[in-house]
Amino acid sequence: MRLIEVRLYEGPNVYRLSPVVKVEVAVGRTHAWHGSRTEGDETLVHLARTVPARDWPDPVADIVAWTRRLRADHGEHAGPVEVHRATDAGRWVVTWPWAGAERTRAIAEAAFDLAARSVSAARHVHLTGTQAGVVARWTARIAEALATPPSWIRDEERRIPVISITGTNGKSTVTRLITHILLRAGHRVGTTTSDGILVDERIVDAGDWTGPGGAAAILHRSDVDVAVLETARGGLVLRGMGYQSNEASVFTNVSSDHLDLQGIHTLPELAEVKGTVCRVTKPEGWVVLNADDRFVVALARRVRARVALFSMDPDGSPVVRRHRRTGGRAYGLRGGVLVEWEGGVPADIVAVTDLPVALGGLARHNVANALAAAAGARAMGATLAQVADGLRDFRPSADLSPGRMNLFRVGDRVVIVDFAHNEAGTEAILEVAAGVARAAEAVLGAGVPARDPVTAIIGTAGDRPDDTLLGIGRIAAERADRVAIKETPAYLRGRDRDGLVALLRDGIRAGGGDPGEVPVYEGEERALEAELAASDGPGVVVLFCHAERDAVFALLARMGARPVDVSAGLAGITSQLAAPDTA
């Protein structure tokens, strides 16, 4: 038996909606996970499902026995000790509630050590002198340990309402949209995103604050009256949520991203982890689910709150039609208009052509994000008129939504700076680029037939699985006319640079591109500068920007780039590109 980890969750997590300790061990033969990300029996493993005692291997049963004995000896009786199967073959997870961090960790380490030494936990069994000495040492250590309580914020300690946003793609944009709607509706809004902690859309602390630390920072402030909290996978699997419950939650989607980390290999498992955000929503609250994502909408059976669904095809979705027939709240796109259904009655919200974030409907992923944001804002009490006002006013600019579909004009070229970092994000932003290229070609002169050329500068973090890296390269080669690779040394995350580039190149080859013609640059600023210098003809350049956003924006400013106002959609973009570039 081998110890994988002892982890203390400070708040709600995939196993329970309260603090628990997780002891993960490997028993017997183990091997690396392999299988389908979406289909097959291997996706049926439910991380939170408990395993009956008859199915425990002996070493795991010994850990449970010692845990129960040591907890009882030191006055801990709250909650049962439970066993779960991990996805990885041969791995097991033991969990139980905790109240004191140091003491709990000592109990966990002692239970594993004593079980690994085959020391019996039965009180009537005679121990050897050596075994008795080990037990005595652990007992003393546990007795001397501190008992720092969990840091989560209980409901009675929280004074403001919370809406939590999770998902693979779109959660930052949805968080920003909801924030903007509520701010214009008169609220003082505290927000956490992967860009930082914001108060009324102003960053007060830069950095990735999508975990429990960011939530605590907002919930302890006295200058906000509502919290809009982006909640990422990392915080959920490493520490749990930082608060006991929320009034509303939004789950945008799941796609292949951050897989093969912390034992999460499939989309159903990823949905189960992220679904913690929805499972804590209060019964009188609202859970907003993407009905177009089967792994997300399946969560409707596991939440205690009311459910609102959103869909890009509300009339074609059997799930949404059934939900509407039974009087449920739903949001969808019908005839180019965002619509809310309540009690079976439709109400128009706003036309897609009036949404700057949607580029006149070209950015379909942002139409879906607008639907999610509308549902989320309504769940927090905004009126339909306030939702429409906020959506009309929000722009995907470097100020309001930095690094999310920011468009600039540099001479006869359009530069799109975006945070795309997985296959779904790559498809979405290159679909936008193709549409912008068609608009640019109409006014900036001859490119390839039907549109100007698109250059994709791709790259992502090294902790993505091989199939994700291959997919990004393949999609870029299929959708763009030219592909370049940018390296981001700070985001290698354990993978070597040559290996990461090789997988992207293999994906490019699979997409019909020639890897030998793909330049590789170190850094995002250098990559963009080089690609803009490589040609002065019309075109669209898409930069996947993850680490050097400020430097990239500074470079564009030095080059005289002008932000493209997307408020009038493609027609407005076309008119701006038709105007002489006086920069």
Coordinates of C-alpha atoms in Angstrom, one line a residue:
M1 CA 0.0 0.0 0.0
R2 CA 1.3 3.5 -0.9
L3 CA 0.1 6.8 0.3
I4 CA -0.9 9.2 -2.5
E5 CA -2.0 12.2 -0.4
V6 CA -3.7 13.5 2.7
R7 CA -5.8 16.5 1.8
L8 CA -8.0 18.7 4.0
Y9 CA -10.9 20.3 2.2
E10 CA -11.9 23.5 4.0
G11 CA -15.4 23.6 2.6
P12 CA -17.9 21.9 0.2
N13 CA -16.3 19.5 -2.1
V14 CA -17.1 16.6 -4.4
Y15 CA -17.4 14.2 -1.5
R16 CA -19.5 16.2 0.9
L17 CA -20.9 19.7 1.3
S18 CA -18.8 20.3 4.4
P19 CA -15.1 20.1 5.3
V20 CA -13.6 16.6 5.0
V21 CA -10.2 15.1 5.0
K22 CA -9.3 12.9 2.1
V23 CA -6.8 10.0 2.4
E24 CA -5.9 8.5 -1.0
V25 CA -3.9 5.3 -1.2
A26 CA -2.8 2.9 -3.9
V27 CA -3.4 -0.8 -3.2
G28 CA -2.0 -3.6 -5.3
R29 CA -1.2 -3.2 -8.9
T30 CA -1.9 0.2 -10.4
H31 CA -1.6 1.6 -13.9
A32 CA -2.1 4.9 -15.6
W33 CA -5.7 5.8 -16.7
H34 CA -6.7 5.3 -20.3
G35 CA -10.1 5.3 -22.0
S36 CA -12.8 7.5 -23.4
R37 CA -13.2 11.0 -22.1
T38 CA -17.0 10.9 -22.6
E39 CA -18.3 7.4 -23.3
G40 CA -18.0 3.8 -21.9
D41 CA -18.2 2.1 -18.6
E42 CA -15.2 4.0 -17.2
T43 CA -17.2 7.2 -17.1
L44 CA -19.7 5.6 -14.7
V45 CA -17.4 6.0 -11.7
H46 CA -19.0 8.5 -9.4
L47 CA -16.3 10.1 -7.2
A48 CA -18.7 10.8 -4.3
R49 CA -20.3 7.3 -4.3
T50 CA -19.5 5.3 -1.2
V51 CA -18.3 1.7 -1.4
P52 CA -19.8 -0.8 1.0
A53 CA -17.5 -2.4 3.6
R54 CA -17.7 -5.8 2.0
D55 CA -15.8 -4.4 -1.1
W56 CA -12.9 -2.8 0.8
P57 CA -9.5 -4.3 0.3
D58 CA -7.9 -5.3 3.6
P59 CA -5.4 -2.4 3.8
V60 CA -8.2 0.2 3.3
A61 CA -10.4 -1.6 5.9
D62 CA -7.4 -1.3 8.3
I63 CA -7.1 2.5 7.6
V64 CA -10.8 2.9 8.4
A65 CA -10.5 0.9 11.6
W66 CA -7.6 2.9 12.9
T67 CA -9.3 6.2 11.9
R68 CA -12.4 5.3 13.9
R69 CA -10.4 4.2 16.9
L70 CA -8.1 7.3 16.9
R71 CA -11.0 9.7 16.4
A72 CA -12.9 8.1 19.2
D73 CA -9.8 8.2 21.5
H74 CA -9.5 12.0 20.9
G75 CA -13.1 13.0 21.2
E76 CA -14.1 13.2 17.5
H77 CA -17.4 11.6 16.8
A78 CA -19.1 13.8 14.2
G79 CA -19.8 12.1 10.9
P80 CA -19.0 8.7 9.5
V81 CA -15.7 7.5 7.9
E82 CA -16.5 6.6 4.3
V83 CA -14.7 4.9 1.4
H84 CA -14.8 5.8 -2.3
R85 CA -13.2 4.4 -5.4
A86 CA -10.9 6.7 -7.3
T87 CA -10.9 6.6 -11.1
D88 CA -7.4 5.4 -11.3
A89 CA -7.2 1.6 -11.0
G90 CA -6.0 0.4 -7.6
R91 CA -6.6 3.7 -5.8
W92 CA -9.0 4.2 -2.9
V93 CA -10.1 7.3 -1.0
V94 CA -11.1 7.4 2.7
T95 CA -13.0 10.5 3.9
W96 CA -14.4 11.9 7.1
P97 CA -15.5 15.3 8.6
W98 CA -12.9 17.3 10.4
A99 CA -12.9 20.2 12.9
G100 CA -9.2 20.7 13.7
A101 CA -6.7 20.8 10.9
E102 CA -3.5 19.7 12.6
R103 CA -5.1 17.0 14.7
T104 CA -7.0 15.6 11.8
R105 CA -3.9 15.4 9.6
A106 CA -2.1 13.6 12.4
I107 CA -4.9 11.1 12.7
A108 CA -4.9 10.5 8.9
E109 CA -1.1 10.0 8.8
A110 CA -1.3 7.7 11.9
A111 CA -4.1 5.6 10.5
F112 CA -2.2 5.0 7.2
D113 CA 1.1 4.3 9.0
L114 CA -0.4 1.8 11.4
A115 CA -2.4 0.1 8.7
A116 CA 0.7 -0.1 6.5
R117 CA 2.6 -1.7 9.4
S118 CA -0.2 -4.3 9.8
V119 CA -0.8 -3.2 13.4
S120 CA -4.3 -4.3 14.4
A121 CA -6.8 -1.6 15.5
A122 CA -8.7 -4.1 17.6
R123 CA -8.3 -3.2 21.3
H124 CA -8.3 -6.9 22.5
V125 CA -5.4 -7.9 20.2
H126 CA -2.1 -8.1 22.0
L127 CA 0.6 -5.9 20.3
T128 CA 4.3 -6.5 20.3
G129 CA 6.5 -4.0 22.1
T130 CA 7.5 -2.4 18.9
Q131 CA 3.9 -2.0 17.7
A132 CA 2.8 -0.6 21.1
G133 CA 5.6 1.9 20.9
V134 CA 4.4 3.1 17.5
V135 CA 0.9 3.4 18.7
A136 CA 2.0 5.4 21.7
R137 CA 4.1 7.8 19.7
W138 CA 1.2 8.5 17.3
T139 CA -1.2 8.9 20.2
A140 CA 1.1 11.5 21.8
R141 CA 1.5 13.4 18.6
I142 CA -2.2 13.5 18.0
A143 CA -2.9 14.7 21.6
E144 CA -0.3 17.5 21.1
A145 CA -1.5 18.7 17.8
L146 CA -3.3 22.0 17.4
A147 CA -6.9 22.0 16.2
T148 CA -7.3 25.0 13.8
P149 CA -10.9 25.0 12.5
P150 CA -11.8 25.1 8.8
S151 CA -11.6 28.5 7.1
W152 CA -14.9 28.3 5.3
I153 CA -17.5 31.0 5.8
R154 CA -20.7 29.6 7.3
D155 CA -24.0 31.1 6.3
E156 CA -24.5 32.8 9.6
E157 CA -21.2 34.6 9.1
R158 CA -22.1 35.9 5.6
R159 CA -24.1 39.1 5.2
I160 CA -24.4 39.4 1.4
P161 CA -25.9 37.2 -1.3
V162 CA -23.7 35.1 -3.6
I163 CA -23.9 33.9 -7.1
S164 CA -21.2 31.4 -8.1
I165 CA -20.2 30.7 -11.8
T166 CA -18.3 27.6 -12.9
G167 CA -17.6 25.7 -16.1
T168 CA -14.8 25.0 -18.5
N169 CA -15.3 27.9 -20.9
G170 CA -17.1 31.2 -20.6
K171 CA -17.1 31.5 -16.8
S172 CA -15.0 34.7 -16.8
T173 CA -17.2 36.3 -19.4
V174 CA -20.4 35.3 -17.7
T175 CA -19.0 36.5 -14.4
R176 CA -18.2 39.9 -16.0
L177 CA -21.6 40.1 -17.7
I178 CA -23.5 39.4 -14.4
T179 CA -21.3 41.9 -12.6
H180 CA -22.1 44.6 -15.2
I181 CA -25.8 43.9 -15.1
L182 CA -26.0 44.1 -11.3
L183 CA -23.7 47.2 -11.2
R184 CA -25.9 49.1 -13.6
A185 CA -28.9 47.9 -11.6
G186 CA -27.6 49.9 -8.6
H187 CA -25.7 47.2 -6.7
R188 CA -22.2 47.5 -5.2
V189 CA -20.6 44.4 -6.7
G190 CA -17.7 42.4 -5.4
T191 CA -16.3 40.0 -8.1
T192 CA -13.6 37.3 -8.2
T193 CA -12.1 36.2 -11.6
S194 CA -9.0 34.7 -12.9
D195 CA -7.8 38.3 -13.5
G196 CA -8.3 39.5 -9.9
I197 CA -10.6 40.7 -7.2
L198 CA -12.8 43.5 -8.4
V199 CA -15.1 46.0 -6.7
D200 CA -17.5 47.6 -9.1
E201 CA -15.5 46.4 -12.0
R202 CA -12.2 47.9 -10.7
I203 CA -9.4 45.5 -9.9
V204 CA -8.3 45.9 -6.3
D205 CA -6.0 42.8 -6.3
A206 CA -4.7 41.4 -9.5
G207 CA -4.1 37.6 -9.9
D208 CA -6.1 34.4 -10.2
W209 CA -8.6 34.6 -7.3
T210 CA -11.1 31.9 -8.4
G211 CA -10.5 29.8 -5.3
P212 CA -11.6 30.0 -1.7
G213 CA -9.2 32.8 -0.9
G214 CA -10.8 35.1 -3.4
A215 CA -14.3 34.3 -2.1
A216 CA -13.2 35.1 1.5
A217 CA -11.6 38.4 0.4
I218 CA -15.0 39.5 -1.1
L219 CA -17.2 38.2 1.6
H220 CA -15.3 39.9 4.3
R221 CA -15.5 43.3 2.6
S222 CA -18.0 45.9 3.9
D223 CA -18.2 48.0 0.7
V224 CA -20.2 45.5 -1.5
D225 CA -23.7 44.3 -1.3
V226 CA -23.5 41.3 -3.6
A227 CA -20.8 38.8 -4.6
V228 CA -20.3 37.4 -8.1
L229 CA -17.7 34.6 -7.7
E230 CA -16.0 32.8 -10.6
T231 CA -15.2 29.4 -9.2
A232 CA -12.6 27.3 -11.0
R233 CA -11.7 23.6 -10.9
G234 CA -8.4 24.1 -9.1
G235 CA -9.8 25.5 -5.9
L236 CA -12.6 22.8 -5.8
V237 CA -10.2 19.8 -6.1
L238 CA -7.4 21.3 -3.9
R239 CA -9.3 23.0 -1.1
G240 CA -13.0 22.9 -1.7
M241 CA -15.3 25.9 -1.7
G242 CA -14.7 28.8 0.7
Y243 CA -18.3 29.2 1.8
Q244 CA -21.2 27.1 2.9
S245 CA -23.8 27.9 0.3
N246 CA -24.9 30.4 -2.4
E247 CA -28.2 32.0 -3.5
A248 CA -27.6 31.2 -7.2
S249 CA -25.1 29.3 -9.4
V250 CA -24.4 29.1 -13.1
F251 CA -22.7 26.1 -14.8
T252 CA -21.7 27.0 -18.4
N253 CA -20.3 23.8 -19.9
V254 CA -17.6 21.1 -19.6
S255 CA -15.1 20.3 -22.2
S256 CA -11.6 18.7 -22.4
D257 CA -9.5 20.9 -20.1
H258 CA -7.5 20.2 -17.0
L259 CA -8.0 16.5 -17.4
D260 CA -5.6 13.9 -16.0
L261 CA -5.0 16.1 -13.0
Q262 CA -6.0 15.2 -9.4
G263 CA -7.5 12.0 -10.6
I264 CA -10.1 13.6 -13.0
H265 CA -10.0 12.0 -16.4
T266 CA -13.4 12.2 -18.0
L267 CA -16.0 14.9 -18.7
P268 CA -18.6 13.3 -16.3
E269 CA -16.0 13.4 -13.5
L270 CA -15.2 17.0 -14.3
A271 CA -18.9 17.9 -14.3
E272 CA -19.2 16.1 -10.9
V273 CA -16.4 18.2 -9.4
K274 CA -17.6 21.5 -10.8
G275 CA -21.2 20.6 -9.9
T276 CA -20.3 21.1 -6.2
V277 CA -21.0 24.8 -6.9
C278 CA -24.6 24.0 -7.8
R279 CA -25.2 21.4 -5.1
V280 CA -24.6 24.0 -2.4
T281 CA -27.2 26.4 -3.8
K282 CA -30.0 27.0 -1.3
P283 CA -33.4 25.3 -1.9
E284 CA -35.0 28.7 -2.4
G285 CA -32.3 29.7 -4.8
W286 CA -31.6 29.1 -8.5
V287 CA -29.3 26.8 -10.4
V288 CA -28.7 27.8 -14.0
L289 CA -27.6 24.9 -16.2
N290 CA -26.6 24.6 -19.9
A291 CA -29.3 22.3 -21.4
D292 CA -27.1 21.9 -24.5
D293 CA -24.4 20.1 -22.5
R294 CA -25.6 16.6 -21.4
F295 CA -23.1 16.4 -18.6
V296 CA -24.2 19.7 -17.1
V297 CA -27.9 19.3 -17.5
A298 CA -27.7 15.9 -15.8
L299 CA -26.9 17.7 -12.6
A300 CA -30.5 18.9 -12.4
R301 CA -31.3 15.6 -10.6
R302 CA -28.7 16.3 -7.9
V303 CA -29.4 19.8 -6.8
R304 CA -31.8 21.0 -4.1
A305 CA -32.6 24.5 -5.6
R306 CA -34.9 25.5 -8.4
V307 CA -33.5 24.9 -11.9
A308 CA -33.3 27.4 -14.8
L309 CA -32.1 26.1 -18.2
F310 CA -30.5 27.9 -21.1
S311 CA -30.1 26.7 -24.7
M312 CA -29.1 28.0 -28.1
D313 CA -32.0 25.9 -29.5
P314 CA -34.8 26.0 -27.0
D315 CA -37.4 24.7 -29.4
G316 CA -35.2 21.9 -30.6
S317 CA -34.1 20.7 -27.2
P318 CA -36.4 18.1 -25.7
V319 CA -35.0 18.9 -22.2
V320 CA -36.0 22.6 -22.5
R321 CA -39.3 21.9 -24.1
R322 CA -40.2 19.5 -21.2
H323 CA -39.0 22.0 -18.7
R324 CA -41.1 24.8 -20.2
R325 CA -44.2 22.6 -20.4
T326 CA -44.0 22.0 -16.6
G327 CA -43.7 25.8 -16.0
G328 CA -39.9 25.9 -15.5
R329 CA -37.8 28.9 -16.1
A330 CA -35.8 28.8 -19.3
Y331 CA -33.7 31.0 -21.6
G332 CA -33.0 30.6 -25.2
L333 CA -32.4 32.1 -28.6
R334 CA -35.5 32.4 -30.9
G335 CA -35.6 34.5 -34.1
G336 CA -32.4 36.3 -33.2
V337 CA -33.8 37.4 -29.8
L338 CA -32.9 36.3 -26.3
V339 CA -36.1 35.0 -24.6
E340 CA -37.1 34.1 -21.1
W341 CA -39.8 31.6 -20.4
E342 CA -41.5 31.7 -17.0
G343 CA -44.6 29.5 -16.4
G344 CA -44.7 28.7 -20.1
V345 CA -45.0 32.4 -21.1
P346 CA -42.2 33.9 -23.3
A347 CA -40.8 37.3 -22.8
D348 CA -38.3 39.0 -25.1
I349 CA -35.1 40.3 -23.4
V350 CA -32.8 41.7 -26.1
A351 CA -31.9 41.2 -29.8
V352 CA -28.6 39.5 -30.5
T353 CA -27.8 42.3 -32.9
D354 CA -27.9 44.6 -29.8
L355 CA -25.2 42.6 -27.9
P356 CA -21.7 44.0 -28.5
V357 CA -20.3 40.8 -26.9
A358 CA -21.9 38.7 -29.6
L359 CA -20.6 40.6 -32.7
G360 CA -24.0 40.5 -34.3
G361 CA -24.3 36.8 -33.6
L362 CA -21.0 35.9 -35.1
A363 CA -19.6 35.0 -31.6
R364 CA -22.1 32.2 -30.9
H365 CA -20.2 31.2 -27.8
N366 CA -20.9 34.7 -26.4
V367 CA -24.6 34.4 -27.3
A368 CA -24.6 31.4 -25.0
N369 CA -22.7 33.3 -22.4
A370 CA -25.2 36.1 -22.6
L371 CA -28.1 33.6 -22.0
A372 CA -26.3 32.2 -19.0
A373 CA -25.6 35.7 -17.6
A374 CA -29.2 36.7 -18.2
A375 CA -30.4 33.7 -16.2
G376 CA -27.9 34.3 -13.5
A377 CA -28.7 38.0 -13.1
R378 CA -32.5 37.2 -13.0
A379 CA -31.7 34.7 -10.3
M380 CA -30.2 37.5 -8.3
G381 CA -33.3 39.7 -8.7
A382 CA -32.5 41.8 -11.7
T383 CA -35.5 42.7 -13.9
L384 CA -35.7 41.9 -17.6
A385 CA -35.2 45.6 -18.4
Q386 CA -32.1 45.7 -16.2
V387 CA -30.7 42.5 -17.8
A388 CA -31.3 44.0 -21.3
D389 CA -29.7 47.3 -20.3
G390 CA -26.6 45.6 -18.9
L391 CA -26.1 43.2 -21.9
R392 CA -26.5 46.1 -24.4
D393 CA -23.9 48.2 -22.5
F394 CA -21.2 45.6 -22.0
R395 CA -18.3 45.5 -24.4
P396 CA -15.6 42.9 -24.7
S397 CA -12.9 45.6 -24.3
A398 CA -9.5 45.4 -22.7
D399 CA -11.0 47.3 -19.8
L400 CA -14.2 45.4 -19.1
S401 CA -13.1 41.9 -20.4
P402 CA -9.4 41.9 -20.7
G403 CA -8.0 39.0 -22.9
R404 CA -11.4 37.9 -23.9
M405 CA -12.0 38.5 -27.6
N406 CA -10.4 42.0 -27.6
L407 CA -10.2 43.4 -31.1
F408 CA -7.6 45.9 -32.4
R409 CA -6.9 47.4 -35.8
V410 CA -3.2 47.6 -36.7
G411 CA -3.0 49.2 -40.2
D412 CA -4.9 46.9 -42.5
R413 CA -4.9 44.0 -40.0
V414 CA -7.2 43.1 -37.2
V415 CA -5.6 41.5 -34.1
I416 CA -7.8 39.4 -31.8
V417 CA -6.4 38.8 -28.3
D418 CA -8.1 35.9 -26.5
F419 CA -7.6 33.5 -23.6
A420 CA -8.5 30.4 -25.7
H421 CA -6.7 27.5 -24.1
N422 CA -8.5 24.3 -25.1
E423 CA -10.2 22.7 -28.1
A424 CA -13.6 24.3 -27.5
G425 CA -12.0 27.8 -27.0
T426 CA -9.9 27.3 -30.2
E427 CA -12.9 26.5 -32.3
A428 CA -14.9 29.4 -30.9
I429 CA -12.3 32.1 -31.4
L430 CA -11.3 30.9 -34.9
E431 CA -14.9 30.9 -35.9
V432 CA -15.0 34.6 -34.9
A433 CA -11.8 35.3 -36.7
A434 CA -13.1 33.8 -39.9
G435 CA -16.2 36.1 -39.7
V436 CA -14.1 39.2 -39.0
A437 CA -11.8 38.2 -41.9
R438 CA -14.8 38.2 -44.2
A439 CA -15.8 41.6 -43.0
A440 CA -12.2 42.9 -43.3
E441 CA -11.8 41.5 -46.8
A442 CA -14.8 43.5 -48.0
V443 CA -13.2 46.8 -47.2
L444 CA -9.4 46.3 -46.9
G445 CA -8.7 44.7 -50.3
A446 CA -7.9 41.4 -51.8
G447 CA -7.0 38.5 -49.6
V448 CA -7.8 34.9 -50.4
P449 CA -11.1 34.5 -52.1
A450 CA -14.1 35.3 -49.8
R451 CA -12.0 36.5 -46.9
D452 CA -8.6 37.8 -45.7
P453 CA -6.1 35.3 -44.3
V454 CA -6.3 34.2 -40.7
T455 CA -3.1 33.7 -38.7
A456 CA -3.4 31.7 -35.4
I457 CA -0.7 32.0 -32.8
I458 CA -1.4 29.1 -30.5
G459 CA -0.2 27.6 -27.3
T460 CA -1.5 26.6 -23.9
A461 CA -0.4 25.3 -20.5
G462 CA 1.7 22.2 -20.3
D463 CA -0.6 20.4 -17.8
R464 CA -3.2 19.7 -20.5
P465 CA -3.3 16.1 -21.6
D466 CA -1.8 15.1 -24.9
D467 CA -5.1 14.8 -26.7
T468 CA -6.0 18.4 -25.9
L469 CA -2.6 19.7 -27.2
L470 CA -3.1 17.6 -30.4
G471 CA -6.6 18.9 -30.7
I472 CA -5.6 22.6 -30.5
G473 CA -3.0 22.1 -33.2
R474 CA -5.4 20.2 -35.4
I475 CA -8.2 22.8 -35.1
A476 CA -5.8 25.6 -35.8
A477 CA -4.5 24.0 -38.9
E478 CA -8.0 23.3 -40.2
R479 CA -9.4 26.8 -39.4
A480 CA -6.5 29.1 -40.0
D481 CA -4.4 29.9 -43.1
R482 CA -1.2 30.2 -41.1
V483 CA -0.2 28.8 -37.7
A484 CA 2.5 29.9 -35.3
I485 CA 3.4 28.5 -31.9
K486 CA 4.1 30.7 -28.9
E487 CA 5.9 29.1 -25.9
T488 CA 5.0 30.2 -22.4
P489 CA 7.8 29.0 -20.1
A490 CA 5.9 30.1 -17.0
Y491 CA 3.1 27.7 -17.9
L492 CA 5.0 24.5 -18.7
R493 CA 3.8 23.0 -15.4
G494 CA 6.0 20.0 -15.5
R495 CA 6.1 19.3 -19.2
D496 CA 9.3 20.0 -21.2
R497 CA 9.2 22.6 -23.9
D498 CA 10.2 20.4 -26.8
G499 CA 7.5 17.9 -25.9
L500 CA 4.7 20.5 -25.8
V501 CA 5.7 22.0 -29.1
A502 CA 6.0 18.5 -30.7
L503 CA 2.4 17.6 -29.7
L504 CA 1.1 20.9 -31.1
R505 CA 3.1 20.2 -34.3
D506 CA 1.6 16.7 -34.5
G507 CA -1.8 18.2 -34.2
I508 CA -1.1 20.7 -37.0
R509 CA 0.0 17.8 -39.2
A510 CA -3.2 15.9 -38.4
G511 CA -5.2 19.0 -39.5
G512 CA -3.5 19.1 -42.9
G513 CA -0.8 21.7 -42.1
D514 CA 2.9 21.4 -42.6
P515 CA 4.7 21.5 -39.2
G516 CA 7.9 22.5 -41.0
E517 CA 6.4 25.8 -41.9
V518 CA 5.3 26.6 -38.4
P519 CA 7.5 29.1 -36.6
V520 CA 8.0 28.8 -32.8
Y521 CA 8.5 31.9 -30.6
E522 CA 9.4 32.3 -27.0
G523 CA 6.8 34.5 -25.4
E524 CA 3.5 36.0 -26.5
E525 CA 4.7 39.6 -27.1
R526 CA 7.6 38.4 -29.3
A527 CA 5.3 36.1 -31.2
L528 CA 2.8 38.8 -32.0
E529 CA 5.4 41.3 -33.0
A530 CA 7.1 38.8 -35.3
E531 CA 3.9 37.7 -37.0
L532 CA 2.8 41.3 -37.6
A533 CA 6.2 42.1 -39.1
A534 CA 6.0 39.0 -41.3
S535 CA 3.3 40.6 -43.5
D536 CA 1.9 44.1 -44.0
G537 CA -1.1 42.9 -46.1
P538 CA -4.7 42.6 -44.8
G539 CA -5.5 39.8 -42.5
V540 CA -6.6 38.7 -39.1
V541 CA -4.1 37.6 -36.4
V542 CA -5.4 35.7 -33.4
L543 CA -3.1 35.5 -30.3
F544 CA -3.8 33.0 -27.6
C545 CA -2.7 35.2 -24.7
H546 CA -2.3 33.6 -21.2
A547 CA 0.7 35.1 -19.5
E548 CA 1.8 38.4 -21.1
R549 CA -1.4 40.3 -21.6
D550 CA -0.2 43.7 -20.3
A551 CA 3.0 43.4 -22.4
V552 CA 0.9 42.5 -25.5
F553 CA -1.4 45.5 -24.9
A554 CA 1.6 47.8 -24.5
L555 CA 3.1 46.4 -27.8
L556 CA -0.1 47.2 -29.6
A557 CA -0.2 50.7 -28.1
R558 CA 3.4 51.3 -29.4
M559 CA 2.3 50.1 -32.8
G560 CA -0.5 52.6 -32.9
A561 CA -3.2 50.0 -32.6
R562 CA -6.8 51.2 -32.1
P563 CA -9.4 49.2 -30.3
V564 CA -12.2 48.1 -32.6
D565 CA -15.6 49.1 -31.2
V566 CA -17.8 46.0 -31.5
S567 CA -21.0 47.6 -30.2
A568 CA -22.5 47.7 -33.7
G569 CA -21.6 44.2 -34.6
L570 CA -20.1 43.2 -37.9
A571 CA -21.6 46.2 -39.7
G572 CA -19.9 48.5 -37.3
I573 CA -16.6 46.7 -37.6
T574 CA -16.8 46.9 -41.4
S575 CA -17.4 50.7 -41.2
Q576 CA -14.4 51.2 -38.9
L577 CA -12.1 49.1 -41.1
A578 CA -13.3 51.2 -44.1
A579 CA -12.2 54.4 -42.4
P580 CA -8.6 55.5 -43.1
D581 CA -6.1 54.3 -40.5
T582 CA -4.7 57.6 -39.1
A583 CA -2.8 56.0 -36.3

